[in-house]
Short mmCIF file of C-alpha atoms in Angstrom, two decimals:
data_model
loop_
_atom_site.label_atom_id
_atom_site.label_comp_id
_atom_site.label_asym_id
_atom_site.label_seq_id
_atom_site.Cartn_x
_atom_site.Cartn_y
_atom_site.Cartn_z
CA UNK A 1 -30.43 -3.49 -9.83
CA UNK A 2 -28.98 -6.67 -8.85
CA UNK A 3 -25.63 -4.78 -7.78
CA UNK A 4 -26.80 -1.21 -6.89
CA UNK A 5 -25.41 0.18 -3.66
CA UNK A 6 -28.13 1.33 -1.21
CA UNK A 7 -26.09 2.76 1.79
CA UNK A 8 -23.91 5.73 1.22
CA UNK A 9 -22.71 8.62 3.56
CA UNK A 10 -25.82 11.00 1.87
CA UNK A 11 -27.93 8.40 2.84
CA UNK A 12 -26.32 8.04 6.33
CA UNK A 13 -26.62 11.98 7.05
CA UNK A 14 -30.47 12.02 5.87
CA UNK A 15 -31.31 8.97 8.37
CA UNK A 16 -29.05 10.78 11.07
CA UNK A 17 -30.93 14.32 10.24
CA UNK A 18 -34.28 12.74 10.04
CA UNK A 19 -34.04 10.90 13.45
CA UNK A 20 -33.06 14.19 15.07
CA UNK A 21 -35.63 16.20 13.44
CA UNK A 22 -38.36 14.24 14.31
CA UNK A 23 -36.96 14.56 18.09
CA UNK A 24 -36.82 18.30 17.86
CA UNK A 25 -40.40 18.28 16.50
CA UNK A 26 -41.28 16.03 19.41
CA UNK A 27 -39.54 18.49 21.83
CA UNK A 28 -40.72 21.63 20.44
CA UNK A 29 -42.41 22.59 23.59
CA UNK A 30 -39.09 23.21 25.48
CA UNK A 31 -39.12 27.09 25.86
CA UNK A 32 -36.09 28.98 24.11
CA UNK A 33 -35.01 31.11 26.93
CA UNK A 34 -31.60 32.14 28.88
CA UNK A 35 -30.56 29.42 30.83
CA UNK A 36 -27.14 30.65 31.79
CA UNK A 37 -28.13 31.22 35.49
CA UNK A 38 -29.76 28.04 35.66
CA UNK A 39 -26.27 25.88 36.05
CA UNK A 40 -24.10 23.71 33.89
CA UNK A 41 -26.89 20.83 33.49
CA UNK A 42 -29.77 23.01 32.32
CA UNK A 43 -29.67 22.44 28.87
CA UNK A 44 -29.49 18.68 29.26
CA UNK A 45 -32.33 19.14 31.49
CA UNK A 46 -34.58 20.86 28.79
CA UNK A 47 -33.96 17.95 26.15
CA UNK A 48 -33.76 15.32 28.63
CA UNK A 49 -36.08 13.11 26.36
CA UNK A 50 -33.49 13.49 23.55
CA UNK A 51 -30.68 12.13 26.13
CA UNK A 52 -32.68 9.19 26.87
CA UNK A 53 -33.14 8.48 23.20
CA UNK A 54 -29.35 8.64 22.75
CA UNK A 55 -28.60 6.18 25.54
CA UNK A 56 -31.25 3.85 24.06
CA UNK A 57 -29.71 3.92 20.69
CA UNK A 58 -26.38 3.35 22.43
CA UNK A 59 -27.69 0.33 24.45
CA UNK A 60 -29.21 -1.31 21.28
CA UNK A 61 -25.85 -0.88 19.09
CA UNK A 62 -23.70 -2.15 22.01
CA UNK A 63 -25.93 -5.29 22.68
CA UNK A 64 -26.09 -5.68 18.85
CA UNK A 65 -22.31 -5.47 18.25
CA UNK A 66 -21.25 -7.44 21.03
CA UNK A 67 -24.36 -10.14 21.27
CA UNK A 68 -25.01 -11.23 17.87
CA UNK A 69 -23.39 -14.41 17.11
CA UNK A 70 -21.33 -14.34 13.51
CA UNK A 71 -21.33 -17.76 11.68
CA UNK A 72 -18.62 -18.72 9.66
CA UNK A 73 -18.84 -17.47 6.20
CA UNK A 74 -19.73 -19.32 2.80
CA UNK A 75 -16.01 -19.10 1.70
CA UNK A 76 -13.60 -20.38 3.88
CA UNK A 77 -13.96 -17.71 6.36
CA UNK A 78 -13.72 -18.83 9.91
CA UNK A 79 -15.58 -16.46 12.36
CA UNK A 80 -18.09 -18.32 14.95
CA UNK A 81 -17.92 -15.91 17.90
CA UNK A 82 -19.61 -12.93 19.35
CA UNK A 83 -18.39 -9.40 20.30
CA UNK A 84 -15.61 -9.72 17.61
CA UNK A 85 -14.62 -6.25 15.90
CA UNK A 86 -12.16 -7.67 13.33
CA UNK A 87 -12.83 -7.00 9.64
CA UNK A 88 -14.42 -10.66 8.62
CA UNK A 89 -16.22 -11.45 11.87
CA UNK A 90 -17.93 -8.33 13.11
CA UNK A 91 -21.87 -8.01 13.47
CA UNK A 92 -21.76 -4.67 11.88
CA UNK A 93 -21.21 -6.49 8.36
CA UNK A 94 -22.70 -9.74 9.12
CA UNK A 95 -26.06 -7.62 9.39
CA UNK A 96 -25.47 -5.75 6.22
CA UNK A 97 -24.87 -8.95 4.48
CA UNK A 98 -27.75 -10.43 5.81
CA UNK A 99 -30.38 -7.81 5.36
CA UNK A 100 -29.10 -5.46 2.35
CA UNK A 101 -27.41 -8.50 0.90
CA UNK A 102 -23.46 -9.31 -0.55
CA UNK A 103 -24.15 -7.88 -3.88
CA UNK A 104 -25.41 -4.28 -2.35
CA UNK A 105 -22.36 -3.62 -0.47
CA UNK A 106 -19.31 -1.22 -1.14
CA UNK A 107 -16.92 -3.58 -3.48
CA UNK A 108 -13.55 -1.62 -2.50
CA UNK A 109 -13.75 -1.33 1.19
CA UNK A 110 -10.76 0.05 3.48
CA UNK A 111 -9.93 -3.44 4.87
CA UNK A 112 -8.68 -4.13 1.58
CA UNK A 113 -5.45 -2.28 2.81
CA UNK A 114 -4.93 -4.32 5.75
CA UNK A 115 -1.75 -5.59 6.61
CA UNK A 116 -3.27 -9.35 6.55
CA UNK A 117 -4.22 -8.51 2.79
CA UNK A 118 -1.51 -6.66 1.27
CA UNK A 119 2.25 -5.85 1.87
CA UNK A 120 1.96 -2.23 1.11
CA UNK A 121 -0.39 -1.48 3.97
CA UNK A 122 -1.91 0.89 4.95
CA UNK A 123 -1.56 2.09 1.35
CA UNK A 124 -3.69 -0.13 -1.09
CA UNK A 125 -1.61 -2.75 -2.91
CA UNK A 126 -1.87 -6.25 -4.53
CA UNK A 127 -2.90 -8.97 -2.39
CA UNK A 128 -0.74 -11.19 -0.73
CA UNK A 129 -0.58 -14.65 -2.06
CA UNK A 130 -1.87 -16.00 1.09
CA UNK A 131 -4.35 -13.46 1.58
CA UNK A 132 -7.59 -14.41 3.60
CA UNK A 133 -10.61 -14.84 1.19
CA UNK A 134 -12.43 -11.82 3.34
CA UNK A 135 -9.67 -9.19 1.71
CA UNK A 136 -11.84 -9.39 -1.47
CA UNK A 137 -15.21 -9.61 0.08
CA UNK A 138 -17.43 -6.47 -0.28
CA UNK A 139 -18.08 -4.41 3.31
CA UNK A 140 -20.64 -1.49 3.70
CA UNK A 141 -19.07 1.15 5.79
CA UNK A 142 -21.96 3.36 5.74
CA UNK A 143 -23.90 0.38 6.66
CA UNK A 144 -27.46 0.01 8.82
CA UNK A 145 -26.02 -0.59 12.13
CA UNK A 146 -23.28 1.65 11.74
CA UNK A 147 -25.65 4.62 10.80
CA UNK A 148 -27.53 3.64 13.45
CA UNK A 149 -24.88 4.45 15.84
CA UNK A 150 -23.99 7.60 13.80
CA UNK A 151 -27.11 9.41 14.83
CA UNK A 152 -25.38 9.61 18.20
CA UNK A 153 -22.62 11.93 16.68
CA UNK A 154 -25.62 14.25 15.29
CA UNK A 155 -27.44 14.27 18.65
CA UNK A 156 -24.33 15.57 20.25
CA UNK A 157 -23.86 18.12 17.55
CA UNK A 158 -27.70 19.39 18.11
CA UNK A 159 -26.53 19.60 21.69
CA UNK A 160 -23.60 22.28 20.75
CA UNK A 161 -26.61 24.13 18.99
CA UNK A 162 -29.12 24.16 21.72
CA UNK A 163 -26.28 25.75 24.07
CA UNK A 164 -25.68 28.48 21.43
CA UNK A 165 -29.92 28.90 21.41
CA UNK A 166 -30.34 28.94 25.23
CA UNK A 167 -26.97 30.21 26.72
CA UNK A 168 -26.66 34.04 26.01
CA UNK A 169 -23.32 34.49 27.65
CA UNK A 170 -19.64 33.84 25.72
CA UNK A 171 -18.26 32.26 29.04
CA UNK A 172 -21.15 30.35 29.77
CA UNK A 173 -21.15 28.75 26.26
CA UNK A 174 -17.59 28.16 25.78
CA UNK A 175 -17.84 26.27 29.44
CA UNK A 176 -20.25 24.27 28.07
CA UNK A 177 -18.69 23.42 24.76
CA UNK A 178 -14.83 23.04 25.96
CA UNK A 179 -16.01 20.95 29.21
CA UNK A 180 -17.93 18.41 27.00
CA UNK A 181 -15.53 18.18 23.98
CA UNK A 182 -12.99 17.84 26.46
CA UNK A 183 -14.66 15.09 28.30
CA UNK A 184 -16.06 12.99 25.29
CA UNK A 185 -12.27 13.13 23.89
CA UNK A 186 -10.65 11.95 27.21
CA UNK A 187 -13.44 9.09 27.06
CA UNK A 188 -12.72 7.92 23.63
CA UNK A 189 -9.12 8.04 24.00
CA UNK A 190 -9.58 5.88 27.27
CA UNK A 191 -11.77 3.36 25.35
CA UNK A 192 -9.46 2.78 22.60
CA UNK A 193 -5.98 2.71 24.57
CA UNK A 194 -7.68 0.34 27.48
CA UNK A 195 -8.87 -1.90 24.52
CA UNK A 196 -12.10 -1.71 25.69
CA UNK A 197 -13.72 -0.17 22.54
CA UNK A 198 -11.23 0.41 19.65
CA UNK A 199 -11.54 3.42 17.69
CA UNK A 200 -13.22 2.47 14.20
CA UNK A 201 -14.56 4.35 11.73
CA UNK A 202 -15.76 1.49 9.60
CA UNK A 203 -17.91 0.18 12.51
CA UNK A 204 -18.59 3.70 14.13
CA UNK A 205 -17.69 2.64 17.45
CA UNK A 206 -18.45 4.75 20.71
CA UNK A 207 -14.68 5.50 20.96
CA UNK A 208 -15.00 7.09 17.50
CA UNK A 209 -18.19 8.93 18.10
CA UNK A 210 -16.62 10.40 21.44
CA UNK A 211 -13.07 11.30 19.83
CA UNK A 212 -14.72 13.00 16.86
CA UNK A 213 -17.49 14.59 18.76
CA UNK A 214 -15.22 15.75 21.61
CA UNK A 215 -12.95 17.16 18.94
CA UNK A 216 -15.09 19.06 16.77
CA UNK A 217 -16.67 20.45 20.14
CA UNK A 218 -13.04 22.02 21.17
CA UNK A 219 -12.50 23.05 17.55
CA UNK A 220 -15.70 24.86 16.94
CA UNK A 221 -14.89 26.49 20.70
CA UNK A 222 -11.68 27.69 19.43
CA UNK A 223 -13.29 29.25 16.40
CA UNK A 224 -16.16 30.44 18.20
CA UNK A 225 -13.56 32.13 20.67
CA UNK A 226 -11.57 33.72 17.69
CA UNK A 227 -14.46 35.05 15.35
CA UNK A 228 -17.50 35.96 18.09
CA UNK A 229 -15.32 37.13 21.18
CA UNK A 230 -12.09 38.38 19.73
CA UNK A 231 -14.04 39.51 16.62
CA UNK A 232 -11.30 37.73 14.04
CA UNK A 233 -13.99 37.67 11.28
CA UNK A 234 -11.76 39.02 8.66
CA UNK A 235 -9.60 36.40 9.01
CA UNK A 236 -12.12 33.54 8.53
CA UNK A 237 -14.21 35.11 6.38
CA UNK A 238 -13.43 32.15 3.73
CA UNK A 239 -14.53 29.84 6.34
CA UNK A 240 -18.07 31.61 6.14
CA UNK A 241 -17.83 31.64 2.28
CA UNK A 242 -17.78 28.25 1.72
CA UNK A 243 -20.17 27.60 4.22
CA UNK A 244 -22.69 30.00 2.69
CA UNK A 245 -21.90 27.81 -0.39
CA UNK A 246 -21.35 24.62 0.77
CA UNK A 247 -23.57 22.63 -1.62
CA UNK A 248 -21.56 23.79 -4.39
CA UNK A 249 -18.24 23.02 -2.84
CA UNK A 250 -19.31 19.81 -1.82
CA UNK A 251 -20.51 18.60 -5.30
CA UNK A 252 -17.93 20.49 -7.18
CA UNK A 253 -14.68 19.81 -5.32
CA UNK A 254 -15.16 17.08 -2.30
CA UNK A 255 -17.30 14.71 -4.65
CA UNK A 256 -14.58 15.48 -7.29
CA UNK A 257 -16.96 16.51 -10.24
CA UNK A 258 -15.14 19.42 -11.28
CA UNK A 259 -12.01 17.38 -11.17
CA UNK A 260 -13.73 14.39 -13.19
CA UNK A 261 -14.31 17.16 -15.78
CA UNK A 262 -10.68 17.99 -15.95
CA UNK A 263 -9.41 14.62 -16.09
CA UNK A 264 -11.26 14.24 -19.57
CA UNK A 265 -8.40 16.47 -21.06
CA UNK A 266 -5.25 14.34 -21.44
CA UNK A 267 -2.41 13.75 -23.83
CA UNK A 268 -0.45 10.83 -24.83
CA UNK A 269 -3.05 8.88 -23.07
CA UNK A 270 -5.66 8.79 -20.63
CA UNK A 271 -3.62 8.21 -17.47
CA UNK A 272 -1.97 11.37 -18.70
CA UNK A 273 -4.70 13.81 -17.48
CA UNK A 274 -4.75 17.51 -16.82
CA UNK A 275 -4.98 17.04 -13.15
CA UNK A 276 -2.01 14.73 -13.36
CA UNK A 277 0.28 16.82 -15.17
CA UNK A 278 -0.68 20.04 -12.89
CA UNK A 279 -0.17 17.70 -9.93
CA UNK A 280 3.00 16.34 -10.85
CA UNK A 281 4.45 19.20 -12.63
CA UNK A 282 3.42 22.30 -10.26
CA UNK A 283 3.35 20.49 -6.89
CA UNK A 284 5.33 16.82 -6.49
CA UNK A 285 8.37 18.20 -8.84
CA UNK A 286 8.56 21.65 -7.07
CA UNK A 287 8.83 20.04 -4.03
CA UNK A 288 10.59 16.88 -4.54
CA UNK A 289 8.45 14.89 -2.72
CA UNK A 290 5.41 13.03 -3.72
CA UNK A 291 3.27 13.29 -0.09
CA UNK A 292 3.92 17.15 0.45
CA UNK A 293 3.32 18.02 -3.13
CA UNK A 294 -0.14 16.04 -3.04
CA UNK A 295 -1.24 17.41 0.26
CA UNK A 296 -0.39 20.70 -1.38
CA UNK A 297 -2.30 20.24 -4.35
CA UNK A 298 -5.25 19.47 -2.29
CA UNK A 299 -4.83 22.43 0.05
CA UNK A 300 -4.57 24.55 -3.09
CA UNK A 301 -7.01 23.07 -5.52
CA UNK A 302 -10.02 21.58 -3.40
CA UNK A 303 -9.81 24.33 -0.08
CA UNK A 304 -8.16 27.69 -1.48
CA UNK A 305 -9.64 27.65 -4.62
CA UNK A 306 -12.81 27.05 -3.67
CA UNK A 307 -12.96 29.20 -0.74
CA UNK A 308 -11.86 31.95 -3.14
CA UNK A 309 -14.79 31.17 -5.91
CA UNK A 310 -17.36 30.74 -2.77
CA UNK A 311 -16.33 34.48 -1.84
CA UNK A 312 -16.92 35.68 -5.47
CA UNK A 313 -20.41 34.09 -5.61
CA UNK A 314 -20.93 35.69 -2.19
CA UNK A 315 -20.07 39.04 -3.06
CA UNK A 316 -22.16 38.48 -6.28
CA UNK A 317 -25.33 37.59 -4.07
CA UNK A 318 -24.98 33.75 -5.99
CA UNK A 319 -25.88 30.65 -3.92
CA UNK A 320 -26.49 27.28 -5.12
CA UNK A 321 -29.42 25.81 -2.52
CA UNK A 322 -32.10 22.89 -2.49
#
């Protein structure tokens, strides 16, 4: 219990879903009707209270990130600043260290690959001899404040769903999704390249939310057009199979449970596992490139394989649900 990690991606998802679910329940009196003739902003007006909550969340997040004073660390890390988004001196990490405790944070954060920490950056490698002390310190990428801002992504995603419910015309739905997606994407890019709010997944900054939510809206619009308008449903059937057995694919593939089981089989030493052999001899050596080989291995073993398996389970009517 002294070193348990309290936060994580599933906890973040649960928090975001909980907040949005409460908001949906609170606004359940909004009538489900065709809003296609009521203008572009009809769905926004229908759920105005949710967007007010989203604005409040954004204001609180920005106020804390740029307003909290981050003092020097206990072990020779100099900060003494406000509004700093650098790895050691950001308010997101400071709040997590004070509230959760440094022993309950993620022990191998992405900043270990920072150029100030290793010569192998952006890949992980041995620390430089003169690497700053914060390189070896923990950081929680799914911490309190960054999870708070992650609720905004969920609210935007729910808005895409509201459009699907309230607008019945394909064209009206696509206009809403594409327009909002492009607007968010451009806003995020402008914020980043103007150095106002840089893209940072670890801190879940506003620019990161805009870019990811905007890109998601554009990709969703493309898939909707191809599947529901053009009716290329057979081509994209594997995506449907994976979605219907998402729990199985996440646990066995994304979480690495199945690959971990296979890693129990090895020869000559624990480093020569079955997974290592397949990746090296079937993919890397064939293509004479480690990067291309690993990419193909991921596409085949963690996407294509599980899509086909999900298809077989779908055909048999077997679904893993909670």
